mmCIF file of C-alpha atoms and ligand atoms in Angstrom:
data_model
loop_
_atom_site.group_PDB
_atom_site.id
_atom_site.type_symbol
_atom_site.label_atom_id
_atom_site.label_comp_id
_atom_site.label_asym_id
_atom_site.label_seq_id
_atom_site.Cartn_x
_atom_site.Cartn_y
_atom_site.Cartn_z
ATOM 1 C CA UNK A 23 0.000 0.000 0.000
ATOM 2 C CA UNK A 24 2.868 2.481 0.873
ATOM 3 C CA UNK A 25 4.793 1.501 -2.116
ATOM 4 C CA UNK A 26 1.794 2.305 -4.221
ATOM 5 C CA UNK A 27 1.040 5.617 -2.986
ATOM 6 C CA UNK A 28 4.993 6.158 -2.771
ATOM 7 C CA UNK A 29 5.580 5.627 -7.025
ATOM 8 C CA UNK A 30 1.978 7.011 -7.526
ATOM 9 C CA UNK A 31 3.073 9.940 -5.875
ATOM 10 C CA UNK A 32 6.622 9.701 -7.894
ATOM 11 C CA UNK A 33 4.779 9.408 -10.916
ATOM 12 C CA UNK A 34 2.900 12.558 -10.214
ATOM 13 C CA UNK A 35 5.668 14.526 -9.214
ATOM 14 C CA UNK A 36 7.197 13.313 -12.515
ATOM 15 C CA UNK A 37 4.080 14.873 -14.620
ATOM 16 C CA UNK A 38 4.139 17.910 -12.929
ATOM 17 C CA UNK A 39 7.416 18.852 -13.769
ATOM 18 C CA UNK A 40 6.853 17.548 -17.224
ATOM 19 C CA UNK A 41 4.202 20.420 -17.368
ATOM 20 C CA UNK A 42 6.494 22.731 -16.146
ATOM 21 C CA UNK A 43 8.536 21.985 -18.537
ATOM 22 C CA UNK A 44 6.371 22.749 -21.056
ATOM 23 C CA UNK A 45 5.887 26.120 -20.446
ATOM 24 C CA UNK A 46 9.267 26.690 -20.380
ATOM 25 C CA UNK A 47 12.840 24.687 -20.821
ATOM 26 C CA UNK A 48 15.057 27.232 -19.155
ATOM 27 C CA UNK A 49 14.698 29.488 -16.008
ATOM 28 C CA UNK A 50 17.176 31.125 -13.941
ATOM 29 C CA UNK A 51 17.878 27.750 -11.984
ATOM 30 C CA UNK A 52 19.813 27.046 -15.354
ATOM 31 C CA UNK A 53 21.873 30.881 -15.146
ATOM 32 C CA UNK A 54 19.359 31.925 -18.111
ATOM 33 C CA UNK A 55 18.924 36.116 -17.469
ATOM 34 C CA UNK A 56 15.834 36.311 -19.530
ATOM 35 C CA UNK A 57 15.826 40.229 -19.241
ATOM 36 C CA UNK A 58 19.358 40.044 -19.755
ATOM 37 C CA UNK A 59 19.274 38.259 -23.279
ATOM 38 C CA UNK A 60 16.119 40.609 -23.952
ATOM 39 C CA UNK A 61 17.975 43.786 -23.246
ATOM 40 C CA UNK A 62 21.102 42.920 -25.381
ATOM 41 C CA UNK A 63 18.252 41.439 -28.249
ATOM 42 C CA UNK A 64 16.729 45.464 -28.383
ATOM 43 C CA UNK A 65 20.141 46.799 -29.861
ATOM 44 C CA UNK A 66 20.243 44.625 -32.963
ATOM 45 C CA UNK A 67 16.790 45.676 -34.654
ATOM 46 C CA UNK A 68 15.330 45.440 -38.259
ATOM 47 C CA UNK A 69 13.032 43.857 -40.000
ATOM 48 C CA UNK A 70 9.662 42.029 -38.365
ATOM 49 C CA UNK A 71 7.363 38.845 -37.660
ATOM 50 C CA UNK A 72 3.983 39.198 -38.574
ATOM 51 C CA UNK A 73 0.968 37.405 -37.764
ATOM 52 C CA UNK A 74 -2.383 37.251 -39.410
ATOM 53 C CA UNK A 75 -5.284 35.101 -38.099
ATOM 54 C CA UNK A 76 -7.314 33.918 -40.514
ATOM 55 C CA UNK A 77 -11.068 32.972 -40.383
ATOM 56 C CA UNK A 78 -10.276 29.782 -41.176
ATOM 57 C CA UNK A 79 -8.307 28.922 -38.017
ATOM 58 C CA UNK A 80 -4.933 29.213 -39.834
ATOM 59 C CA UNK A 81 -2.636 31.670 -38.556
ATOM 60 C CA UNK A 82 0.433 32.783 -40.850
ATOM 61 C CA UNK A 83 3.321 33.867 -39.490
ATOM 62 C CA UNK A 84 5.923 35.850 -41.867
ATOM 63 C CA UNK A 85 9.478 36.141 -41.575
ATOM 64 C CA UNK A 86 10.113 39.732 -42.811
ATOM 65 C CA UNK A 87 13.302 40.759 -43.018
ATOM 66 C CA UNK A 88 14.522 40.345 -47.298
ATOM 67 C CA UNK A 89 16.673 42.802 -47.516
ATOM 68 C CA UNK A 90 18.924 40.148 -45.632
ATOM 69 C CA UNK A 91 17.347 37.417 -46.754
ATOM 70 C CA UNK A 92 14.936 36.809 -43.638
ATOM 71 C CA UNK A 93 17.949 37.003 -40.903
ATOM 72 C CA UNK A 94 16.825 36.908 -37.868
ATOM 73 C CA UNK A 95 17.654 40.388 -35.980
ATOM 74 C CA UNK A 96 17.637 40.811 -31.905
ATOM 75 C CA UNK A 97 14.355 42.384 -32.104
ATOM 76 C CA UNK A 98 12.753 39.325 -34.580
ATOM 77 C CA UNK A 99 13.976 37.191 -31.815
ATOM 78 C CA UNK A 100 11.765 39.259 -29.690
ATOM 79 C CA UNK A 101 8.683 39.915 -31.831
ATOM 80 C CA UNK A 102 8.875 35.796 -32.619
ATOM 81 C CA UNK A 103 8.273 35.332 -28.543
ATOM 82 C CA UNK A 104 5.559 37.632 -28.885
ATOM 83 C CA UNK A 105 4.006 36.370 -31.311
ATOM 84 C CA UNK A 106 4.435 32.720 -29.980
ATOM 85 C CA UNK A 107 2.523 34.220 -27.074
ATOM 86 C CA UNK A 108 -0.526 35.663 -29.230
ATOM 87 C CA UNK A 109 -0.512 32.171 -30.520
ATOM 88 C CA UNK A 110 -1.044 30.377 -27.408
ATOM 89 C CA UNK A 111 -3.756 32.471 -26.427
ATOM 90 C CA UNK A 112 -5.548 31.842 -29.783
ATOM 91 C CA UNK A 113 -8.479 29.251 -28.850
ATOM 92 C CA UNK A 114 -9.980 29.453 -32.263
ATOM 93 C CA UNK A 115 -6.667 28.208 -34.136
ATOM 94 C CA UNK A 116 -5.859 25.422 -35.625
ATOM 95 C CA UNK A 117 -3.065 25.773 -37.997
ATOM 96 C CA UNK A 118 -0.217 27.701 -38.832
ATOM 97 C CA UNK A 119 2.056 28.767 -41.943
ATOM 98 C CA UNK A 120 5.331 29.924 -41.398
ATOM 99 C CA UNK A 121 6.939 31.303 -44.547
ATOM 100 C CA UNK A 122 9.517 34.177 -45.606
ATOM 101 C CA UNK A 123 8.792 37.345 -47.708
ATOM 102 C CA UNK A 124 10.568 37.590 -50.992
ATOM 103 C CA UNK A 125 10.384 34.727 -52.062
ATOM 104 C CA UNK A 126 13.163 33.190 -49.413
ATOM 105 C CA UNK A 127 12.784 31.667 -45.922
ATOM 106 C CA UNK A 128 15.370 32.577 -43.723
ATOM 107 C CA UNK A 129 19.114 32.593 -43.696
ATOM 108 C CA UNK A 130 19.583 31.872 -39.880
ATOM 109 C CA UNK A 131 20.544 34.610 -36.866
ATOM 110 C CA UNK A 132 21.378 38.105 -38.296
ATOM 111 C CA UNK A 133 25.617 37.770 -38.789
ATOM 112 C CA UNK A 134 25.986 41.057 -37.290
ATOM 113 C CA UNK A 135 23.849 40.252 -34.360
ATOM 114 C CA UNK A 136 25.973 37.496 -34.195
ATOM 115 C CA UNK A 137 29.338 38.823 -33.780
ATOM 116 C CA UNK A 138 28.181 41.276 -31.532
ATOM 117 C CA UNK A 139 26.888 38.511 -28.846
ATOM 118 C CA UNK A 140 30.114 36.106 -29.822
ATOM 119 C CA UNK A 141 30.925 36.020 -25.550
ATOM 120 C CA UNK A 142 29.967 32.803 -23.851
ATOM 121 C CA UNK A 143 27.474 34.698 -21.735
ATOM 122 C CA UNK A 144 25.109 36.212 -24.428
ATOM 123 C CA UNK A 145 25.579 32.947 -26.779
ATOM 124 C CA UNK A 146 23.995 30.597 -24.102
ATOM 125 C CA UNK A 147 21.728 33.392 -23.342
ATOM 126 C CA UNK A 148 19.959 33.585 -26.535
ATOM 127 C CA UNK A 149 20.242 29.801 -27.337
ATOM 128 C CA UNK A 150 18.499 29.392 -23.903
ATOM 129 C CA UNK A 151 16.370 31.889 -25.363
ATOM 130 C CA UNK A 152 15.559 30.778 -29.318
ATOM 131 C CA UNK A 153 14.770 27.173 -27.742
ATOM 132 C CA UNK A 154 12.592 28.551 -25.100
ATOM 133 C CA UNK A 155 10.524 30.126 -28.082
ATOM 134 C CA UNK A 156 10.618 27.467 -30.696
ATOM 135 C CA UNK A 157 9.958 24.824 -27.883
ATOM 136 C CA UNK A 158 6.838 26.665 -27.187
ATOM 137 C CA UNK A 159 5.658 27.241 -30.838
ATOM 138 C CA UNK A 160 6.398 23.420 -31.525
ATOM 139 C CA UNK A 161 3.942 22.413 -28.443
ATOM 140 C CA UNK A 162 1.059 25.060 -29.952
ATOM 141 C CA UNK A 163 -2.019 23.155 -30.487
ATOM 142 C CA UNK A 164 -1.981 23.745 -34.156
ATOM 143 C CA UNK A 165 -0.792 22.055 -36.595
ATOM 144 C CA UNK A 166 1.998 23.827 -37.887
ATOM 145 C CA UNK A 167 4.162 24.048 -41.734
ATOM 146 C CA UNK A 168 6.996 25.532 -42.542
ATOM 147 C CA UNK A 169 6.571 27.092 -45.823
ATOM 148 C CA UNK A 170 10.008 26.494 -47.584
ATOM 149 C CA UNK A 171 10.872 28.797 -50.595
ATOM 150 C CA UNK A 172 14.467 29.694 -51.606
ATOM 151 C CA UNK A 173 16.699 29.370 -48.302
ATOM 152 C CA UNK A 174 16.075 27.696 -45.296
ATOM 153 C CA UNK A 175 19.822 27.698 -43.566
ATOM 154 C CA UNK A 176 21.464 27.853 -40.020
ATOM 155 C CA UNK A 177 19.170 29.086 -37.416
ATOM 156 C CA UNK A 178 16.482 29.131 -40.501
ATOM 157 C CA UNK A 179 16.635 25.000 -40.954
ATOM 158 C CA UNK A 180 16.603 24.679 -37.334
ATOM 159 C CA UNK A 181 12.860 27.034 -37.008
ATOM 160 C CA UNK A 182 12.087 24.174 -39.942
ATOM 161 C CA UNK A 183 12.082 21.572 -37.805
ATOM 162 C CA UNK A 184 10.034 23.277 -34.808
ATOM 163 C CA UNK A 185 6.765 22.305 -37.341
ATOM 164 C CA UNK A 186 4.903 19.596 -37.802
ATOM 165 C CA UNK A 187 5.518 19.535 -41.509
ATOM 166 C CA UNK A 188 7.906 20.998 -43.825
ATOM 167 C CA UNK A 189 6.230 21.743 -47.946
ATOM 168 C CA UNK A 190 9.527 22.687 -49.995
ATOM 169 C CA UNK A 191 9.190 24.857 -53.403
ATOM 170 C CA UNK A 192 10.954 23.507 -56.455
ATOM 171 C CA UNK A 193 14.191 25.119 -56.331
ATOM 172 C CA UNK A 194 14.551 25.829 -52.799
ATOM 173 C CA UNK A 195 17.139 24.394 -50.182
ATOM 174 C CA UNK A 196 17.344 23.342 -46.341
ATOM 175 C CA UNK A 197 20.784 23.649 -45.163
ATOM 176 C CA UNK A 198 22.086 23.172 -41.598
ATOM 177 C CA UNK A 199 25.329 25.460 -42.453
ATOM 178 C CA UNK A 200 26.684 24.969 -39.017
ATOM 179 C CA UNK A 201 29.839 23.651 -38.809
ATOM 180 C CA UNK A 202 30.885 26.039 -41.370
ATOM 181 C CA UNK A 203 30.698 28.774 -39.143
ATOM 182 C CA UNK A 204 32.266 26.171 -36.381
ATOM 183 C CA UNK A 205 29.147 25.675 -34.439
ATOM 184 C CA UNK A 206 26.443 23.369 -33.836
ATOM 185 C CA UNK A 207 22.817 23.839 -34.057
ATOM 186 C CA UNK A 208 21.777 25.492 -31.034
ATOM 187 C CA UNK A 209 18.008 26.341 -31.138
ATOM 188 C CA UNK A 210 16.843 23.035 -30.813
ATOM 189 C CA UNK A 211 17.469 21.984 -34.483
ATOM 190 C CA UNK A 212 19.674 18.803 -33.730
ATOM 191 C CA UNK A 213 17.571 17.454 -31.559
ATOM 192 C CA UNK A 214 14.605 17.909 -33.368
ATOM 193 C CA UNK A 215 16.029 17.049 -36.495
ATOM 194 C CA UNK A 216 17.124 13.551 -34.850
ATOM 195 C CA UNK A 217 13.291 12.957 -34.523
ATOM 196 C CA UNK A 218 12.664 13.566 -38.091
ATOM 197 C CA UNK A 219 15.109 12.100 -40.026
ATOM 198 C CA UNK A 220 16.467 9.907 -37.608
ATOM 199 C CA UNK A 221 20.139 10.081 -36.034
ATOM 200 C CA UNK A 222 22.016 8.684 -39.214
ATOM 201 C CA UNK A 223 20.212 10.841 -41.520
ATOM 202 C CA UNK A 224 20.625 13.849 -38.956
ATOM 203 C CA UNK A 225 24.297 12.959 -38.390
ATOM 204 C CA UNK A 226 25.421 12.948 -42.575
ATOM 205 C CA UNK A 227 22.846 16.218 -42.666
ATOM 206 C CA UNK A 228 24.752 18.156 -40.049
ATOM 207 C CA UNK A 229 28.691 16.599 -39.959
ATOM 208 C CA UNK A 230 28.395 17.449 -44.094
ATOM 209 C CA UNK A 231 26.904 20.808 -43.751
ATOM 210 C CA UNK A 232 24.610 19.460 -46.913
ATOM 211 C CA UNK A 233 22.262 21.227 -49.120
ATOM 212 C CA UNK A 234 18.914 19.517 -48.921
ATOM 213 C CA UNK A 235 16.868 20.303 -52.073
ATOM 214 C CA UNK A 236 13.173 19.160 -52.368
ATOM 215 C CA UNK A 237 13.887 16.011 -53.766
ATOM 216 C CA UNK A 238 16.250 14.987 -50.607
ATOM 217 C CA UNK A 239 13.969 16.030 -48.365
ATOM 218 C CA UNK A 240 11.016 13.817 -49.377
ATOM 219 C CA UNK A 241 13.642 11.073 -49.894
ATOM 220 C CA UNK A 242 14.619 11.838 -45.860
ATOM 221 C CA UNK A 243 11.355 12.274 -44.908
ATOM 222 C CA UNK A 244 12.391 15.905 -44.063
ATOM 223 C CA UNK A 245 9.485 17.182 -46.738
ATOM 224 C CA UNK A 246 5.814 15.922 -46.556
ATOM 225 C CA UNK A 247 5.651 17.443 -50.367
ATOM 226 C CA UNK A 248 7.201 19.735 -53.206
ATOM 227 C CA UNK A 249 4.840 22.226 -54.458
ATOM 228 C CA UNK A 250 4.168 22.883 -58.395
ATOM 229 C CA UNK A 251 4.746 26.301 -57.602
ATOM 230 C CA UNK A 252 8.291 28.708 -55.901
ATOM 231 C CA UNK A 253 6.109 32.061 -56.353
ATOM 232 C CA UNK A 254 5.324 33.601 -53.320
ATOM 233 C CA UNK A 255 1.604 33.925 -53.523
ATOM 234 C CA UNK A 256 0.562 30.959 -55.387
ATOM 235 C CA UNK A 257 2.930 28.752 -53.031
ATOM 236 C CA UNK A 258 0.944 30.291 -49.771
ATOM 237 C CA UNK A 259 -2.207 29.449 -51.499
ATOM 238 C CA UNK A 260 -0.990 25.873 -52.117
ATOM 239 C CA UNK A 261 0.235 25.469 -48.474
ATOM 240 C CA UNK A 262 -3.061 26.883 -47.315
ATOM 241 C CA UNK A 263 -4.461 23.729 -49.604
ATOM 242 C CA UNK A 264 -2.694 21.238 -48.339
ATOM 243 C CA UNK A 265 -3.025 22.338 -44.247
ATOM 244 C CA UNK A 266 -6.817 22.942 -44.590
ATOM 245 C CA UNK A 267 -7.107 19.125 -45.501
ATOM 246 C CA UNK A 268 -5.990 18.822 -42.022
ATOM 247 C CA UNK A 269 -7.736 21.401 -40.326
ATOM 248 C CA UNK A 270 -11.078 20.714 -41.381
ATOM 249 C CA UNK A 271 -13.446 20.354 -38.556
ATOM 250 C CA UNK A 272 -13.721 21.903 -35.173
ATOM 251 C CA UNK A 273 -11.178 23.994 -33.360
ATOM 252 C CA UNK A 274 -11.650 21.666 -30.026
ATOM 253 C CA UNK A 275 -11.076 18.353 -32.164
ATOM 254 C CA UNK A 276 -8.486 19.705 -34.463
ATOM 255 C CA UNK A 277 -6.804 21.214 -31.639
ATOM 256 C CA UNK A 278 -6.755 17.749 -29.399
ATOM 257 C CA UNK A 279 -5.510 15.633 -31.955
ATOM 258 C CA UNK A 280 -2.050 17.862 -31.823
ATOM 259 C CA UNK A 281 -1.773 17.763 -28.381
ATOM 260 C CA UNK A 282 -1.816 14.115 -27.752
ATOM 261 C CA UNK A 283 0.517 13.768 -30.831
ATOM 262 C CA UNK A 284 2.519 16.016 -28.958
ATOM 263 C CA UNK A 285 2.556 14.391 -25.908
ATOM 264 C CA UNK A 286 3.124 11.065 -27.703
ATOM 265 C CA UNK A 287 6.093 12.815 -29.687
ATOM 266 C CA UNK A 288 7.806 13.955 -26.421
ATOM 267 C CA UNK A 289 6.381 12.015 -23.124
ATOM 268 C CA UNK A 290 7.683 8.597 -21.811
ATOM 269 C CA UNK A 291 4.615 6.277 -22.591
ATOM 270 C CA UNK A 292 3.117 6.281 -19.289
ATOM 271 C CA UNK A 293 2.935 9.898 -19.046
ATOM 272 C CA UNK A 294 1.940 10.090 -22.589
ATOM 273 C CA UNK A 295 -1.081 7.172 -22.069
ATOM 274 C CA UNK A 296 -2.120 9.856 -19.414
ATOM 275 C CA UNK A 297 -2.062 12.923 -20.858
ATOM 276 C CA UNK A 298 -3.987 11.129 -23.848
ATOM 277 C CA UNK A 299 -6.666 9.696 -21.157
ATOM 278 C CA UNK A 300 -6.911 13.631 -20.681
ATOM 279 C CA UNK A 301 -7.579 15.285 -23.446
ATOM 280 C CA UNK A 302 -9.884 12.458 -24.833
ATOM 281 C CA UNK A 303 -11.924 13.526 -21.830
ATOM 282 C CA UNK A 304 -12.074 17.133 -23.078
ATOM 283 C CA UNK A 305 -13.933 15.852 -26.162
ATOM 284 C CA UNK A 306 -15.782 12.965 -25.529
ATOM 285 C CA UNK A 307 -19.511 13.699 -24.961
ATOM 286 C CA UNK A 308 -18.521 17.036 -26.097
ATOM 287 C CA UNK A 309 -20.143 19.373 -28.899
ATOM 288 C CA UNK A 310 -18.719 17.611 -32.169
ATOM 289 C CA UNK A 311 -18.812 13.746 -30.519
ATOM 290 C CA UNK A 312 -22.978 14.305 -29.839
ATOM 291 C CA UNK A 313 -23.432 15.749 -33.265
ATOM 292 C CA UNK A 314 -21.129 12.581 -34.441
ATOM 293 C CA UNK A 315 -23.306 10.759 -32.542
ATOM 294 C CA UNK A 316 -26.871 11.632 -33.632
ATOM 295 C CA UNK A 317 -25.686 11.491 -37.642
ATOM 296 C CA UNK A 318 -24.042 8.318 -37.141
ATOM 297 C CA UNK A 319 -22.452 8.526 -40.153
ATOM 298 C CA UNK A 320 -20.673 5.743 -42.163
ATOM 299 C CA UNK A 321 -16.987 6.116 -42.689
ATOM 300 C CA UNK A 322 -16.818 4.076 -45.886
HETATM 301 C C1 LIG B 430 23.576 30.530 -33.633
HETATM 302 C C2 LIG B 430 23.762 31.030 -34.999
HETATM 303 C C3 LIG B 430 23.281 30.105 -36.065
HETATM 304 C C4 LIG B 430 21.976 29.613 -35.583
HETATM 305 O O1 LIG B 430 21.144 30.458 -35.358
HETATM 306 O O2 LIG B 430 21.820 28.421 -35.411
HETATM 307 C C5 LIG B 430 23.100 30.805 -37.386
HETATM 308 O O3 LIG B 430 22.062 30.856 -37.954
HETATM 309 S S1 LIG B 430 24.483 31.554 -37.966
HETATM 310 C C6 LIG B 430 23.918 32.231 -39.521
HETATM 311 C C7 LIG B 430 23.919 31.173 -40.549
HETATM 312 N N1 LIG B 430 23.628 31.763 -41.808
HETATM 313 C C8 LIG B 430 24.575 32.138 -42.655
HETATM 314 O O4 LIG B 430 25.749 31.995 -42.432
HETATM 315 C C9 LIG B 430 24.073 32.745 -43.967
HETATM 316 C C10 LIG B 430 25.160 33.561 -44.654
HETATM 317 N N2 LIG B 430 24.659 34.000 -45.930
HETATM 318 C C11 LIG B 430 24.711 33.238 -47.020
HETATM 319 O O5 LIG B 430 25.218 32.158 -47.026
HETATM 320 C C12 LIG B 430 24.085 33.832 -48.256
HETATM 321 O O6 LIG B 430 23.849 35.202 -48.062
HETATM 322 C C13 LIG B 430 22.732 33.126 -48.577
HETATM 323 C C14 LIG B 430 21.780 33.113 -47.395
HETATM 324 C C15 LIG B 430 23.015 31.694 -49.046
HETATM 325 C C16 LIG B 430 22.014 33.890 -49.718
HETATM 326 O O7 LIG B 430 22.862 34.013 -50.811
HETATM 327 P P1 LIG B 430 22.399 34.904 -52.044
HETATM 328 O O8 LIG B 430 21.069 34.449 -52.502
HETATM 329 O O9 LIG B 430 23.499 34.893 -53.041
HETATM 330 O O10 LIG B 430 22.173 36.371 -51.446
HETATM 331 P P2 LIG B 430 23.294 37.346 -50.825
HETATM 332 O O11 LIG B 430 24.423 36.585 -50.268
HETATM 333 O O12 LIG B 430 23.599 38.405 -51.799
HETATM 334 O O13 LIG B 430 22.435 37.937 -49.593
HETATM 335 C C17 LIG B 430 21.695 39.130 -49.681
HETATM 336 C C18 LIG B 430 22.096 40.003 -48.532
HETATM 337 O O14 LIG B 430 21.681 39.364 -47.330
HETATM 338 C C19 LIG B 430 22.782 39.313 -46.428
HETATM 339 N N3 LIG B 430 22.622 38.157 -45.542
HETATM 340 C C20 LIG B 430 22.228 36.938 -45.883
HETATM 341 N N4 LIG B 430 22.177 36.161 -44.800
HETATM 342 C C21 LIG B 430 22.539 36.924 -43.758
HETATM 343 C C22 LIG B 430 22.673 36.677 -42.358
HETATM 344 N N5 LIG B 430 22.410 35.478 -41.826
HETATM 345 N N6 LIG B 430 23.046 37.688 -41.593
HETATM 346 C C23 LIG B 430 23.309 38.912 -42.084
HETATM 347 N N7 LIG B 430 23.215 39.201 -43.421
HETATM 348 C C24 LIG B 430 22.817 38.221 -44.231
HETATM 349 C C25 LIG B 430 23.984 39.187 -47.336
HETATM 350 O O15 LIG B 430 25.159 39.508 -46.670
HETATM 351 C C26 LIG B 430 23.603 40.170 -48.427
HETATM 352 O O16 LIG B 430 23.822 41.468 -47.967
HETATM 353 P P3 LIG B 430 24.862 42.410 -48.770
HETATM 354 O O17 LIG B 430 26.139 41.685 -48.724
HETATM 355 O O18 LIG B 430 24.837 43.698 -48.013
HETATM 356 O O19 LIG B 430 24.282 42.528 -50.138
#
């Protein structure tokens, strides 16, 4: 009896720092300054992330920074938080487009940025915070693309591999550049690209610094699809397409199935079993189950 309230209790314990986890990887117990990283982020400004809602319950987040091919400044780094934020408080989502203006996705963290924040303290700093951010947008409860036209390299592969899915343009390339600039990925990228691809894969795609064009991807597994078309518009129409197969239905459903894929993509079993037991409860007997229910309808 003791025992089993003992690892009952464990196994509790265990969940609830799971959850905490969740909401966020690093805190100061790890040395992260937050404010710190945020203050130092303010100096290196330009360009933007913007976020439209649509009606539809697909968000689309643009990278919007051409004039350096989508780099990622200090104050993107910022505005992508914020916007991750905006996201989480969206109950009416249910999927989201990230993609690049002009035509390109993003060539990784802003160079100058870079050398400017080359000391040890600032570098785990902002690592500590692009993987608090693109941990957070991965765990959304929408089912998220990344919209690849032109470039996708460095920090710009790794924000890849934060969504669910990648659609690639013909023409366009996802390279983890790296160890060319003698680093490893450090928002995340590795280890979610390990998931992916798997570690063999992840190992030739990182130790080779190697271009991934559309046809590599699919071949990896990297790429659900190439799309007919590497125009801007069109391309965001065909990624709309192929998402709103997905989306279809209602927010609540929609928004369950990605959270116990989630928690079955990151969670021991156990926990996973359990968070699943969960959030079936959230929609069974619920709005869209009843309706189910009194059509009966025939899945043939
Ligand atoms: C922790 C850091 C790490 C991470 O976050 O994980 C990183 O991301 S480090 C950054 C990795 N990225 C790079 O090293 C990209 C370097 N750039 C290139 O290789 C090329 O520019 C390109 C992205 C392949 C595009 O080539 P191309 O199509 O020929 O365009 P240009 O080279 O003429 O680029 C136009 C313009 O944009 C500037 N640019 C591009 N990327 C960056 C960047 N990451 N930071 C700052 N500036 C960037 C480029 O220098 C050009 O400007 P001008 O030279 O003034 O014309």
């Amino acid at each position: 009896m003791a025992i089993s309230l003992w690892k009952n209790l464990l196994q509790t314990t265990r969940e609830r720092i799971l959850q905490r986890r969740r909401v966020s990887l690093y805190n100061g117990a790890h040395g992260y300054e937050e404010e710190l990283i945020k203050k130092k982020l303010h100096q290196f400004d330009g360009g933007s992330i913007n976020l439209s809602k649509e009606d539809n319950g697909i968000g689309i987040l643009t990278l919007n920074n051409p004039k350096l091919m989508n780099a990622f400044t200090g104050t993107m780094m910022l505005e992508l938080q914020e916007r991750v934020t905006e996201l989480e408080n969206w109950k009416d989502g249910k999927g989201l487009i990230i993609y690049g203006a002009g035509n390109t996705f993003c060539s990784g963290s802003d160079l100058n940025a870079v050398k400017a924040i080359s000391n040890s303290q600032d570098g785990m700093n902002m690592c500590m915070f692009m993987q608090n951010t693109l941990t957070r947008l991965m765990r959304l409860p929408l089912i998220s693309v990344a919209l690849v036209q032109g470039k996708a390299i460095g920090g710009g592969a790794e924000l890849t591999t934060a969504c669910d899915f990648r659609l690639m343009t013909p023409g366009s390339e996802i390279r983890f550049v790296h160890k060319h600039m003698g680093l490893v990925p450090g928002w995340g990228g590795a280890a979610r690209l390990v998931r992916i691809v798997g570690s063999g894969a992840a190992l030739r795609l990182l130790s080779g610094a190697a271009r991934v064009d559309p046809e590599g991807a699919l071949r990896l597994g990297l790429s659900e699809e190439t799309l007919s078309s590497s125009d801007g518009t069109a391309a965001l129409e065909e990624a709309q397409a192929w998402l709103s197969q997905y989306t279809e239905g209602p927010a609540s459903v929609i928004r369950a199935v990605k959270k116990v894929v989630s928690a079955g993509r990151e969670l021991p079993v156990e926990a996973a079993l359990r968070t699943e037991k969960d959030i079936f409860g959230t929609v069974w007997g619920g709005p869209a189950n009843l309706q189910a229910l009194l059509k009966r309808p025939k899945h043939k």
